[in-house]
Structure formats: structure tokens, C-alpha cells
Amino acid sequence: MAPDLKALFQRVAATADPTSVTRAERNQIYRLPPPDEEDRLCKEKTGFTMDELKKKAMADPETLTEVETFIIILGATHDVHIPGSGSSTLLWKMGLVDDEHQLARQVHHLLSNEYDIEVHRRAQKRARAFDDVKKARKAQKRQELVAAQAARIRASRPQWVNHMFDAQLPQWGFVIFRTAYSEGTDEKWRVFNGIFGTTVIQVFHKHWRIAASLSSTHVPIAVSDPLLEAADLETLRQRFKAMRERNEIPNRIATDCLLVADRAGPSEPDPWQNTLFLRAVNPDYDASAPNPSDEDLSGYEGVITIPLPKAVDWLYYCFFANSEDWETRYKVVKGGAAEQMVSTGSICFLN
């Protein structure tokens, strides 16, 4: 503390009448400009002198502007473009030694009065109101940005992906039956399950990038039972329907289609470079039922063969949305893009 300032503090501390301390002395103690300069700055920024501004705070604090509020709190030197600028007792007290701290506390206690305390209390309350408004606007802006981003993502997704997201599926997938149990097929079955999971990730992370989270809820039910060695379709259908009747198939796992892995795993040296093919079976197929259309469905026995990637987008969505019947699916894989995928063996994706 400078010698002349310390002398002022000591003189004020010794006075018996705090009202005898002039405004100029008060301003010097509180690190404020001289009264004339303070009023000039205050009027320049608010249209009021400091005394008039305090009276406004007492009479109608709800009409204080943000600038007026912070000039009362931080002084006339406060600049709205520089947060925290102005007078701060805490800041200049940081440079005081112990005896000076005690002297400063004594003087500030002596000079404090109910009027100034109430003026500052009302200004602080008004400042909190401004802060609440800013926080609310910031939160609203953040919500608008999030909503706009969500809208952009939704607009860029295919409709079927949006339907899947809208359903908020806790899990989804198919029941998959293993039908090969000869020596060496355990390892192939393990590899098959790994490829299946990796394919789901590839489909939703690489092709449907904005649908990546769907892969985390894909939970297929893998059935591995040696009693199903080389099982025919009728055996698999009966086993599946028994599971369905006993409520062993979790909600949102397809109950009107089962998948069959005829080989327990790939035979190629590098299975990651080739897709696998599965049979998708209608568990309720009835060969004696009449043909629902006039079209030739010869060769259709309630089963279609599809490349693995199609089981996790096109095929599942068919059942999820109930958008196609089995005869339509058969015609799709027989004469459309799916047949080309089966014949070429390349990994293709639903457009």
C-alpha cells in the first residue's frame, strides 16, 4: 500500500464520524476515479450521475439496464466489452500484507452503510436476472443447434433407417440355426459369429454411417444344438415354432423368419474378403396353401438365399415394417438386385 494511501486509511480508521469522510476520500479508498471524473464516465455511459443511478436502483431496480447494473457493482470505469473490468476490492486487496489487510477491513466496515449495501444488493439481484436470461438464451441456442443437427441427420438418412431409430428398439435381429456339427465346425461356427457381428458393424458404420448406433442393439439369437446336424427345413421350422410358443424369443427378435447357416463357417482362406450366404426361412410356410397370386412361384419352398449383409438391413426391415410378403421377397431375390448379389458373391448394400 502506497504511503499516502496508507495514511488516508489510518486517518479514516481513527475518525469517530464516518460521515465526515468526503466522497473524494471514499473514492480513493475504493479505487474509484475522483467524483467529477466518476460522474462524467457514469453519465456518458448511462445518462445519470452516480448518485442519480443509485437513486434509480432504490426506486425501481427492475428498470436498471445491464450497463447500469454493472456500473453500480464495479464502478464507472467498467467497460461492457471487458468482462470484470472496473473496481474490485478483492483484486487490490490481494497485494496487501497482514497489517494492511486488517486496516482495510476496519476502514471498509466503518464506511459501510445500509443505503449503499441495499443499492448493491438490488444491483446484484438485477445482475443475476440478466445472467439467468443469458443462460436461458444460451440453452435455447444449444437446443436449436442440437435440433438442427438432428434434423440434418434425419434428412440424410433413408426413411427405413429413421423408422428403426424412431422405434427405439432395445434389441433386434434374427434367430440363427447352425446345421453343421462335424469335426472342425466349432471353430468355423465361432468365426461365422465373428463375421456376422463384424458385418453388422460394417453395414451401419461404413455404409449407413449415421446409423452406427443401431449396431449396438443388434442381438441375434444363435442356436447351436448337435441334434440339428443336417436338419431339414421342417425340423428347423418345428424347433423355431416351439421356441416361439414358449416365449423364448425376446421382443423385437424376428418371429416370422429364421436364418440358417448351412456351413458352420467360411471355407475361403480369407473370409473377410467374401460375404457369406444364409437361408432365410418362413417358419409358417404351408406347401399345400394356394398361390396367392397368378405369378409363377415354382421353385419357392418358403425359403430364400441372401448375402449376409442383406439380413441386417433389407431383410430385417421387411419384417419390422411388414412391407413385403414372402412371395414378394422370393421374387426380389430371384429376379432383382439380390439375385445378382447371390450370383456374384460381392458384398452389396440396400439403397
mmCIF file of C-alpha atoms in Angstrom:
data_model
loop_
_atom_site.group_PDB
_atom_site.id
_atom_site.type_symbol
_atom_site.label_atom_id
_atom_site.label_comp_id
_atom_site.label_asym_id
_atom_site.label_seq_id
_atom_site.Cartn_x
_atom_site.Cartn_y
_atom_site.Cartn_z
ATOM 1 C CA MET A 1 0.000 0.000 0.000
ATOM 2 C CA ALA A 2 1.405 3.395 -1.005
ATOM 3 C CA PRO A 3 2.384 5.620 1.954
ATOM 4 C CA ASP A 4 -0.142 8.375 1.144
ATOM 5 C CA LEU A 5 -2.952 5.823 0.730
ATOM 6 C CA LYS A 6 -1.995 4.092 3.961
ATOM 7 C CA ALA A 7 -2.041 7.438 5.742
ATOM 8 C CA LEU A 8 -5.569 8.038 4.421
ATOM 9 C CA PHE A 9 -6.710 4.628 5.677
ATOM 10 C CA GLN A 10 -5.193 5.322 9.094
ATOM 11 C CA ARG A 11 -6.818 8.758 9.311
ATOM 12 C CA VAL A 12 -10.260 7.393 8.370
ATOM 13 C CA ALA A 13 -9.859 4.477 10.783
ATOM 14 C CA ALA A 14 -9.236 6.959 13.583
ATOM 15 C CA THR A 15 -12.279 9.129 12.855
ATOM 16 C CA ALA A 16 -15.275 8.936 15.124
ATOM 17 C CA ASP A 17 -17.709 10.145 12.457
ATOM 18 C CA PRO A 18 -17.696 8.214 9.149
ATOM 19 C CA THR A 19 -19.970 10.851 7.569
ATOM 20 C CA SER A 20 -17.063 13.286 7.791
ATOM 21 C CA VAL A 21 -15.201 11.245 5.170
ATOM 22 C CA THR A 22 -15.599 13.040 1.845
ATOM 23 C CA ARG A 23 -16.732 11.350 -1.374
ATOM 24 C CA ALA A 24 -13.300 12.025 -2.858
ATOM 25 C CA GLU A 25 -11.691 10.170 0.044
ATOM 26 C CA ARG A 26 -14.166 7.312 -0.268
ATOM 27 C CA ASN A 27 -13.437 7.016 -3.980
ATOM 28 C CA GLN A 28 -9.713 6.964 -3.308
ATOM 29 C CA ILE A 29 -10.168 4.223 -0.704
ATOM 30 C CA TYR A 30 -12.335 2.127 -3.049
ATOM 31 C CA ARG A 31 -10.003 2.695 -6.034
ATOM 32 C CA LEU A 32 -12.611 4.750 -7.895
ATOM 33 C CA PRO A 33 -11.982 7.843 -10.055
ATOM 34 C CA PRO A 34 -12.355 11.302 -8.490
ATOM 35 C CA PRO A 35 -16.038 12.298 -8.127
ATOM 36 C CA ASP A 36 -16.119 14.623 -11.162
ATOM 37 C CA GLU A 37 -14.485 12.011 -13.403
ATOM 38 C CA GLU A 38 -16.711 9.279 -11.967
ATOM 39 C CA ASP A 39 -19.878 11.265 -12.702
ATOM 40 C CA ARG A 40 -18.639 12.134 -16.189
ATOM 41 C CA LEU A 41 -17.995 8.486 -17.035
ATOM 42 C CA CYS A 42 -21.254 7.384 -15.452
ATOM 43 C CA LYS A 43 -23.310 9.982 -17.318
ATOM 44 C CA GLU A 44 -21.527 9.206 -20.565
ATOM 45 C CA LYS A 45 -22.488 5.540 -20.262
ATOM 46 C CA THR A 46 -25.911 5.746 -18.619
ATOM 47 C CA GLY A 47 -27.181 9.315 -18.765
ATOM 48 C CA PHE A 48 -27.082 9.521 -14.959
ATOM 49 C CA THR A 49 -24.588 10.685 -12.378
ATOM 50 C CA MET A 50 -23.535 8.037 -9.880
ATOM 51 C CA ASP A 51 -25.847 9.450 -7.213
ATOM 52 C CA GLU A 52 -28.779 9.534 -9.658
ATOM 53 C CA LEU A 53 -28.045 5.960 -10.696
ATOM 54 C CA LYS A 54 -28.104 4.797 -7.088
ATOM 55 C CA LYS A 55 -31.432 6.536 -6.561
ATOM 56 C CA LYS A 56 -32.809 4.736 -9.611
ATOM 57 C CA ALA A 57 -31.661 1.424 -8.152
ATOM 58 C CA MET A 58 -33.511 2.183 -4.941
ATOM 59 C CA ALA A 59 -36.662 3.471 -6.626
ATOM 60 C CA ASP A 60 -37.095 0.973 -9.474
ATOM 61 C CA PRO A 61 -34.313 -1.644 -9.707
ATOM 62 C CA GLU A 62 -36.195 -3.713 -12.315
ATOM 63 C CA THR A 63 -35.616 -0.938 -14.873
ATOM 64 C CA LEU A 64 -31.833 -0.964 -14.476
ATOM 65 C CA THR A 65 -30.069 -1.784 -17.713
ATOM 66 C CA GLU A 66 -27.217 -4.261 -17.750
ATOM 67 C CA VAL A 67 -24.683 -1.442 -18.127
ATOM 68 C CA GLU A 68 -26.217 0.486 -15.226
ATOM 69 C CA THR A 69 -26.254 -2.633 -13.079
ATOM 70 C CA PHE A 70 -22.570 -3.381 -13.530
ATOM 71 C CA ILE A 71 -21.509 0.240 -13.119
ATOM 72 C CA ILE A 72 -23.154 0.190 -9.682
ATOM 73 C CA ILE A 73 -21.364 -3.062 -8.855
ATOM 74 C CA LEU A 74 -17.973 -2.435 -10.480
ATOM 75 C CA GLY A 75 -17.812 1.338 -10.805
ATOM 76 C CA ALA A 76 -17.935 3.867 -13.627
ATOM 77 C CA THR A 77 -14.712 2.565 -15.173
ATOM 78 C CA HIS A 78 -16.437 -0.714 -16.042
ATOM 79 C CA ASP A 79 -16.320 -1.477 -19.770
ATOM 80 C CA VAL A 80 -19.081 -3.737 -21.090
ATOM 81 C CA HIS A 81 -16.647 -5.077 -23.679
ATOM 82 C CA ILE A 82 -14.172 -6.167 -20.997
ATOM 83 C CA PRO A 83 -15.822 -8.611 -18.555
ATOM 84 C CA GLY A 84 -14.827 -7.955 -14.954
ATOM 85 C CA SER A 85 -13.319 -4.544 -15.678
ATOM 86 C CA GLY A 86 -13.766 -1.766 -13.131
ATOM 87 C CA SER A 87 -13.090 -1.550 -9.421
ATOM 88 C CA SER A 88 -12.764 -4.751 -7.430
ATOM 89 C CA THR A 89 -11.950 -4.666 -3.736
ATOM 90 C CA LEU A 90 -10.900 -8.292 -3.824
ATOM 91 C CA LEU A 91 -8.310 -7.700 -6.542
ATOM 92 C CA TRP A 92 -6.433 -4.819 -4.949
ATOM 93 C CA LYS A 93 -6.582 -6.439 -1.506
ATOM 94 C CA MET A 94 -4.512 -9.312 -2.886
ATOM 95 C CA GLY A 95 -1.395 -7.134 -2.752
ATOM 96 C CA LEU A 96 -1.745 -6.190 0.924
ATOM 97 C CA VAL A 97 0.268 -7.580 3.800
ATOM 98 C CA ASP A 98 -1.388 -8.777 7.018
ATOM 99 C CA ASP A 99 -1.497 -5.480 8.943
ATOM 100 C CA GLU A 100 -2.749 -3.672 5.832
ATOM 101 C CA HIS A 101 -5.492 -6.274 5.397
ATOM 102 C CA GLN A 102 -6.642 -5.622 8.933
ATOM 103 C CA LEU A 103 -6.557 -1.855 8.375
ATOM 104 C CA ALA A 104 -8.537 -2.158 5.118
ATOM 105 C CA ARG A 105 -11.188 -4.334 6.772
ATOM 106 C CA GLN A 106 -11.531 -1.803 9.586
ATOM 107 C CA VAL A 107 -11.982 1.123 7.179
ATOM 108 C CA HIS A 108 -14.437 -0.704 4.913
ATOM 109 C CA HIS A 109 -16.511 -1.730 7.907
ATOM 110 C CA LEU A 110 -16.519 1.867 9.149
ATOM 111 C CA LEU A 111 -17.596 3.287 5.771
ATOM 112 C CA SER A 112 -20.261 0.706 5.033
ATOM 113 C CA ASN A 113 -23.834 1.930 5.397
ATOM 114 C CA GLU A 114 -27.277 0.483 4.893
ATOM 115 C CA TYR A 115 -28.026 2.662 1.873
ATOM 116 C CA ASP A 116 -25.004 1.570 -0.170
ATOM 117 C CA ILE A 117 -25.459 -2.034 0.945
ATOM 118 C CA GLU A 118 -29.074 -2.009 -0.250
ATOM 119 C CA VAL A 119 -28.134 -0.349 -3.560
ATOM 120 C CA HIS A 120 -25.565 -3.067 -4.221
ATOM 121 C CA ARG A 121 -27.934 -5.826 -3.114
ATOM 122 C CA ARG A 122 -30.536 -4.682 -5.633
ATOM 123 C CA ALA A 123 -27.929 -4.323 -8.359
ATOM 124 C CA GLN A 124 -26.633 -7.835 -7.632
ATOM 125 C CA LYS A 125 -30.159 -9.220 -7.835
ATOM 126 C CA ARG A 126 -30.653 -7.461 -11.167
ATOM 127 C CA ALA A 127 -27.317 -8.832 -12.395
ATOM 128 C CA ARG A 128 -28.439 -12.370 -11.547
ATOM 129 C CA ALA A 129 -31.609 -11.783 -13.561
ATOM 130 C CA PHE A 130 -29.523 -10.753 -16.578
ATOM 131 C CA ASP A 131 -27.332 -13.808 -16.054
ATOM 132 C CA ASP A 132 -30.394 -16.074 -15.949
ATOM 133 C CA VAL A 133 -31.642 -14.602 -19.224
ATOM 134 C CA LYS A 134 -28.255 -15.177 -20.852
ATOM 135 C CA LYS A 135 -28.152 -18.760 -19.619
ATOM 136 C CA ALA A 136 -31.680 -19.383 -20.894
ATOM 137 C CA ARG A 137 -30.803 -17.930 -24.296
ATOM 138 C CA LYS A 138 -27.626 -19.974 -24.433
ATOM 139 C CA ALA A 139 -29.518 -23.145 -23.524
ATOM 140 C CA GLN A 140 -32.167 -22.382 -26.139
ATOM 141 C CA LYS A 141 -29.491 -21.747 -28.756
ATOM 142 C CA ARG A 142 -27.822 -25.014 -27.834
ATOM 143 C CA GLN A 143 -31.145 -26.847 -28.125
ATOM 144 C CA GLU A 144 -31.777 -25.231 -31.502
ATOM 145 C CA LEU A 145 -28.341 -26.308 -32.730
ATOM 146 C CA VAL A 146 -28.904 -29.852 -31.478
ATOM 147 C CA ALA A 147 -32.344 -29.943 -33.097
ATOM 148 C CA ALA A 148 -30.963 -28.573 -36.370
ATOM 149 C CA GLN A 149 -28.184 -31.159 -36.358
ATOM 150 C CA ALA A 150 -30.687 -33.925 -35.629
ATOM 151 C CA ALA A 151 -32.888 -32.667 -38.475
ATOM 152 C CA ARG A 152 -29.936 -32.665 -40.883
ATOM 153 C CA ILE A 153 -29.001 -36.191 -39.863
ATOM 154 C CA ARG A 154 -32.582 -37.376 -40.187
ATOM 155 C CA ALA A 155 -32.948 -35.768 -43.614
ATOM 156 C CA SER A 156 -29.789 -37.501 -44.811
ATOM 157 C CA ARG A 157 -30.934 -40.939 -43.645
ATOM 158 C CA PRO A 158 -33.049 -43.314 -45.711
ATOM 159 C CA GLN A 159 -36.607 -43.498 -44.448
ATOM 160 C CA TRP A 160 -36.217 -47.083 -43.268
ATOM 161 C CA VAL A 161 -33.293 -46.115 -41.013
ATOM 162 C CA ASN A 162 -35.379 -43.336 -39.464
ATOM 163 C CA HIS A 163 -38.164 -45.841 -38.818
ATOM 164 C CA MET A 164 -35.699 -48.078 -36.999
ATOM 165 C CA PHE A 165 -34.460 -45.184 -34.867
ATOM 166 C CA ASP A 166 -37.981 -43.949 -34.138
ATOM 167 C CA ALA A 167 -38.915 -47.370 -32.775
ATOM 168 C CA GLN A 168 -36.081 -47.131 -30.187
ATOM 169 C CA LEU A 169 -35.569 -50.869 -30.374
ATOM 170 C CA PRO A 170 -33.945 -52.255 -27.211
ATOM 171 C CA GLN A 171 -32.655 -55.104 -29.389
ATOM 172 C CA TRP A 172 -33.265 -56.558 -32.813
ATOM 173 C CA GLY A 173 -32.120 -59.383 -35.060
ATOM 174 C CA PHE A 174 -32.922 -62.971 -36.034
ATOM 175 C CA VAL A 175 -32.723 -66.459 -34.622
ATOM 176 C CA ILE A 176 -29.875 -68.225 -36.452
ATOM 177 C CA PHE A 177 -29.638 -72.014 -36.596
ATOM 178 C CA ARG A 178 -26.419 -73.952 -37.023
ATOM 179 C CA THR A 179 -26.802 -77.175 -39.019
ATOM 180 C CA ALA A 180 -23.191 -78.404 -39.304
ATOM 181 C CA TYR A 181 -21.544 -80.145 -36.341
ATOM 182 C CA SER A 182 -18.831 -82.329 -37.870
ATOM 183 C CA GLU A 183 -15.222 -82.180 -36.715
ATOM 184 C CA GLY A 184 -13.707 -78.718 -37.109
ATOM 185 C CA THR A 185 -17.029 -76.907 -37.410
ATOM 186 C CA ASP A 186 -16.917 -75.498 -33.868
ATOM 187 C CA GLU A 187 -14.119 -73.156 -34.903
ATOM 188 C CA LYS A 188 -15.925 -72.304 -38.134
ATOM 189 C CA TRP A 189 -19.083 -71.513 -36.163
ATOM 190 C CA ARG A 190 -17.065 -69.203 -33.928
ATOM 191 C CA VAL A 191 -15.615 -67.471 -36.996
ATOM 192 C CA PHE A 192 -19.080 -67.237 -38.541
ATOM 193 C CA ASN A 193 -20.438 -65.444 -35.474
ATOM 194 C CA GLY A 194 -17.478 -63.073 -35.584
ATOM 195 C CA ILE A 195 -18.094 -62.333 -39.254
ATOM 196 C CA PHE A 196 -21.790 -61.815 -38.574
ATOM 197 C CA GLY A 197 -21.062 -59.238 -35.869
ATOM 198 C CA THR A 198 -18.406 -57.538 -37.975
ATOM 199 C CA THR A 199 -20.771 -57.380 -40.941
ATOM 200 C CA VAL A 200 -23.372 -55.590 -38.828
ATOM 201 C CA ILE A 201 -20.760 -53.021 -37.824
ATOM 202 C CA GLN A 202 -19.608 -52.606 -41.434
ATOM 203 C CA VAL A 203 -23.151 -52.140 -42.704
ATOM 204 C CA PHE A 204 -24.105 -49.479 -40.168
ATOM 205 C CA HIS A 205 -20.726 -47.807 -39.648
ATOM 206 C CA LYS A 206 -19.384 -47.747 -43.193
ATOM 207 C CA HIS A 207 -22.411 -47.642 -45.448
ATOM 208 C CA TRP A 208 -25.080 -46.248 -43.124
ATOM 209 C CA ARG A 209 -22.601 -44.081 -41.188
ATOM 210 C CA ILE A 210 -25.299 -42.044 -39.492
ATOM 211 C CA ALA A 211 -26.965 -45.220 -38.248
ATOM 212 C CA ALA A 212 -23.944 -46.631 -36.432
ATOM 213 C CA SER A 213 -25.695 -46.890 -33.067
ATOM 214 C CA LEU A 214 -28.097 -49.487 -34.492
ATOM 215 C CA SER A 215 -25.253 -51.998 -34.479
ATOM 216 C CA SER A 216 -25.019 -51.820 -30.682
ATOM 217 C CA THR A 217 -28.592 -53.083 -30.257
ATOM 218 C CA HIS A 218 -28.256 -55.922 -32.756
ATOM 219 C CA VAL A 219 -28.562 -59.065 -30.605
ATOM 220 C CA PRO A 220 -29.138 -62.195 -32.725
ATOM 221 C CA ILE A 221 -30.066 -65.488 -31.073
ATOM 222 C CA ALA A 222 -27.613 -68.194 -32.166
ATOM 223 C CA VAL A 223 -28.898 -71.764 -31.787
ATOM 224 C CA SER A 224 -26.181 -74.420 -31.697
ATOM 225 C CA ASP A 225 -27.503 -77.904 -30.886
ATOM 226 C CA PRO A 226 -25.900 -81.130 -32.224
ATOM 227 C CA LEU A 227 -29.405 -82.585 -32.553
ATOM 228 C CA LEU A 228 -29.804 -80.235 -35.512
ATOM 229 C CA GLU A 229 -26.975 -81.855 -37.503
ATOM 230 C CA ALA A 230 -28.025 -81.668 -41.172
ATOM 231 C CA ALA A 231 -31.572 -80.800 -40.059
ATOM 232 C CA ASP A 232 -34.096 -80.296 -42.851
ATOM 233 C CA LEU A 233 -36.314 -77.237 -43.116
ATOM 234 C CA GLU A 234 -39.303 -78.882 -41.465
ATOM 235 C CA THR A 235 -37.226 -79.807 -38.409
ATOM 236 C CA LEU A 236 -35.903 -76.272 -38.139
ATOM 237 C CA ARG A 237 -39.382 -74.826 -38.529
ATOM 238 C CA GLN A 238 -40.755 -77.003 -35.758
ATOM 239 C CA ARG A 239 -37.870 -76.115 -33.457
ATOM 240 C CA PHE A 240 -38.341 -72.412 -34.151
ATOM 241 C CA LYS A 241 -42.107 -72.511 -33.616
ATOM 242 C CA ALA A 242 -41.581 -74.341 -30.333
ATOM 243 C CA MET A 243 -39.252 -71.542 -29.214
ATOM 244 C CA ARG A 244 -41.842 -69.008 -30.284
ATOM 245 C CA GLU A 245 -44.648 -70.723 -28.393
ATOM 246 C CA ARG A 246 -42.532 -70.952 -25.229
ATOM 247 C CA ASN A 247 -41.734 -67.206 -25.480
ATOM 248 C CA GLU A 248 -38.029 -67.966 -25.783
ATOM 249 C CA ILE A 249 -37.600 -65.344 -28.494
ATOM 250 C CA PRO A 250 -37.072 -61.858 -26.993
ATOM 251 C CA ASN A 251 -39.162 -58.915 -28.106
ATOM 252 C CA ARG A 252 -38.117 -57.426 -31.465
ATOM 253 C CA ILE A 253 -36.179 -60.520 -32.484
ATOM 254 C CA ALA A 254 -37.969 -61.584 -35.677
ATOM 255 C CA THR A 255 -40.613 -64.230 -35.017
ATOM 256 C CA ASP A 256 -41.711 -64.699 -38.631
ATOM 257 C CA CYS A 257 -38.324 -65.591 -40.080
ATOM 258 C CA LEU A 258 -35.384 -67.760 -39.087
ATOM 259 C CA LEU A 259 -31.900 -67.820 -40.573
ATOM 260 C CA VAL A 260 -29.936 -70.964 -41.343
ATOM 261 C CA ALA A 261 -26.154 -71.203 -41.537
ATOM 262 C CA ASP A 262 -25.718 -74.402 -43.565
ATOM 263 C CA ARG A 263 -21.963 -74.252 -43.213
ATOM 264 C CA ALA A 264 -20.611 -73.503 -39.779
ATOM 265 C CA GLY A 265 -18.184 -71.033 -41.275
ATOM 266 C CA PRO A 266 -16.411 -69.918 -44.451
ATOM 267 C CA SER A 267 -14.074 -72.206 -46.320
ATOM 268 C CA GLU A 268 -12.166 -69.415 -48.043
ATOM 269 C CA PRO A 269 -8.640 -68.638 -46.749
ATOM 270 C CA ASP A 270 -9.638 -65.033 -46.007
ATOM 271 C CA PRO A 271 -13.336 -64.947 -45.079
ATOM 272 C CA TRP A 272 -13.265 -61.171 -44.536
ATOM 273 C CA GLN A 273 -12.873 -60.665 -48.290
ATOM 274 C CA ASN A 274 -16.013 -62.626 -49.154
ATOM 275 C CA THR A 275 -19.568 -62.389 -47.991
ATOM 276 C CA LEU A 276 -21.428 -65.389 -46.605
ATOM 277 C CA PHE A 277 -24.866 -66.535 -47.681
ATOM 278 C CA LEU A 278 -27.702 -67.538 -45.427
ATOM 279 C CA ARG A 279 -31.041 -69.149 -45.952
ATOM 280 C CA ALA A 280 -33.973 -67.101 -44.678
ATOM 281 C CA VAL A 281 -36.847 -69.445 -43.867
ATOM 282 C CA ASN A 282 -40.550 -68.766 -43.459
ATOM 283 C CA PRO A 283 -41.428 -70.791 -40.330
ATOM 284 C CA ASP A 284 -45.125 -70.802 -41.227
ATOM 285 C CA TYR A 285 -44.781 -71.891 -44.851
ATOM 286 C CA ASP A 286 -47.514 -74.264 -45.985
ATOM 287 C CA ALA A 287 -46.774 -76.056 -49.247
ATOM 288 C CA SER A 288 -50.441 -77.003 -49.621
ATOM 289 C CA ALA A 289 -51.663 -73.409 -49.466
ATOM 290 C CA PRO A 290 -52.836 -71.959 -52.807
ATOM 291 C CA ASN A 291 -50.657 -69.496 -54.677
ATOM 292 C CA PRO A 292 -51.840 -66.015 -53.573
ATOM 293 C CA SER A 293 -51.051 -64.554 -56.999
ATOM 294 C CA ASP A 294 -51.166 -65.587 -60.628
ATOM 295 C CA GLU A 295 -47.402 -65.324 -60.955
ATOM 296 C CA ASP A 296 -45.179 -68.345 -61.317
ATOM 297 C CA LEU A 297 -43.682 -69.228 -57.931
ATOM 298 C CA SER A 298 -42.327 -72.581 -58.982
ATOM 299 C CA GLY A 299 -39.227 -73.364 -57.012
ATOM 300 C CA TYR A 300 -40.384 -71.399 -53.989
ATOM 301 C CA GLU A 301 -40.478 -73.573 -50.880
ATOM 302 C CA GLY A 302 -40.732 -70.922 -48.197
ATOM 303 C CA VAL A 303 -37.034 -70.139 -48.229
ATOM 304 C CA ILE A 304 -34.782 -67.575 -49.901
ATOM 305 C CA THR A 305 -30.993 -67.298 -50.048
ATOM 306 C CA ILE A 306 -29.443 -63.913 -49.351
ATOM 307 C CA PRO A 307 -25.962 -62.494 -48.733
ATOM 308 C CA LEU A 308 -25.263 -61.860 -45.073
ATOM 309 C CA PRO A 309 -25.259 -58.020 -45.271
ATOM 310 C CA LYS A 310 -28.851 -58.064 -46.528
ATOM 311 C CA ALA A 311 -30.003 -59.855 -43.373
ATOM 312 C CA VAL A 312 -29.212 -56.784 -41.287
ATOM 313 C CA ASP A 313 -30.850 -54.112 -43.398
ATOM 314 C CA TRP A 314 -33.271 -55.164 -46.159
ATOM 315 C CA LEU A 315 -34.492 -58.451 -44.700
ATOM 316 C CA TYR A 316 -34.965 -57.315 -41.103
ATOM 317 C CA TYR A 317 -36.715 -54.126 -42.185
ATOM 318 C CA CYS A 318 -39.125 -56.153 -44.333
ATOM 319 C CA PHE A 319 -40.377 -57.828 -41.170
ATOM 320 C CA PHE A 320 -40.072 -54.754 -38.971
ATOM 321 C CA ALA A 321 -42.229 -52.670 -41.322
ATOM 322 C CA ASN A 322 -44.307 -55.600 -42.587
ATOM 323 C CA SER A 323 -43.607 -54.148 -46.014
ATOM 324 C CA GLU A 324 -43.371 -57.329 -48.112
ATOM 325 C CA ASP A 325 -44.732 -60.847 -48.011
ATOM 326 C CA TRP A 326 -42.620 -63.953 -48.523
ATOM 327 C CA GLU A 327 -43.652 -64.344 -52.149
ATOM 328 C CA THR A 328 -42.501 -60.784 -52.867
ATOM 329 C CA ARG A 329 -39.188 -61.426 -51.135
ATOM 330 C CA TYR A 330 -38.729 -64.555 -53.208
ATOM 331 C CA LYS A 331 -39.332 -62.623 -56.437
ATOM 332 C CA VAL A 332 -36.889 -59.921 -55.296
ATOM 333 C CA VAL A 333 -34.058 -62.374 -54.731
ATOM 334 C CA LYS A 334 -34.959 -64.397 -57.814
ATOM 335 C CA GLY A 335 -35.077 -61.645 -60.383
ATOM 336 C CA GLY A 336 -33.753 -58.457 -58.826
ATOM 337 C CA ALA A 337 -30.647 -56.987 -57.282
ATOM 338 C CA ALA A 338 -30.482 -59.627 -54.566
ATOM 339 C CA GLU A 339 -30.114 -62.385 -57.172
ATOM 340 C CA GLN A 340 -27.181 -60.501 -58.658
ATOM 341 C CA MET A 341 -25.601 -60.282 -55.219
ATOM 342 C CA VAL A 342 -26.002 -64.018 -54.729
ATOM 343 C CA SER A 343 -24.547 -64.813 -58.127
ATOM 344 C CA THR A 344 -21.536 -62.511 -57.829
ATOM 345 C CA GLY A 345 -20.785 -63.128 -54.165
ATOM 346 C CA SER A 346 -19.878 -59.481 -53.593
ATOM 347 C CA ILE A 347 -20.947 -57.514 -50.534
ATOM 348 C CA CYS A 348 -23.715 -55.158 -51.591
ATOM 349 C CA PHE A 349 -25.945 -52.894 -49.574
ATOM 350 C CA LEU A 350 -29.530 -51.747 -49.670
ATOM 351 C CA ASN A 351 -30.016 -48.440 -51.453
#
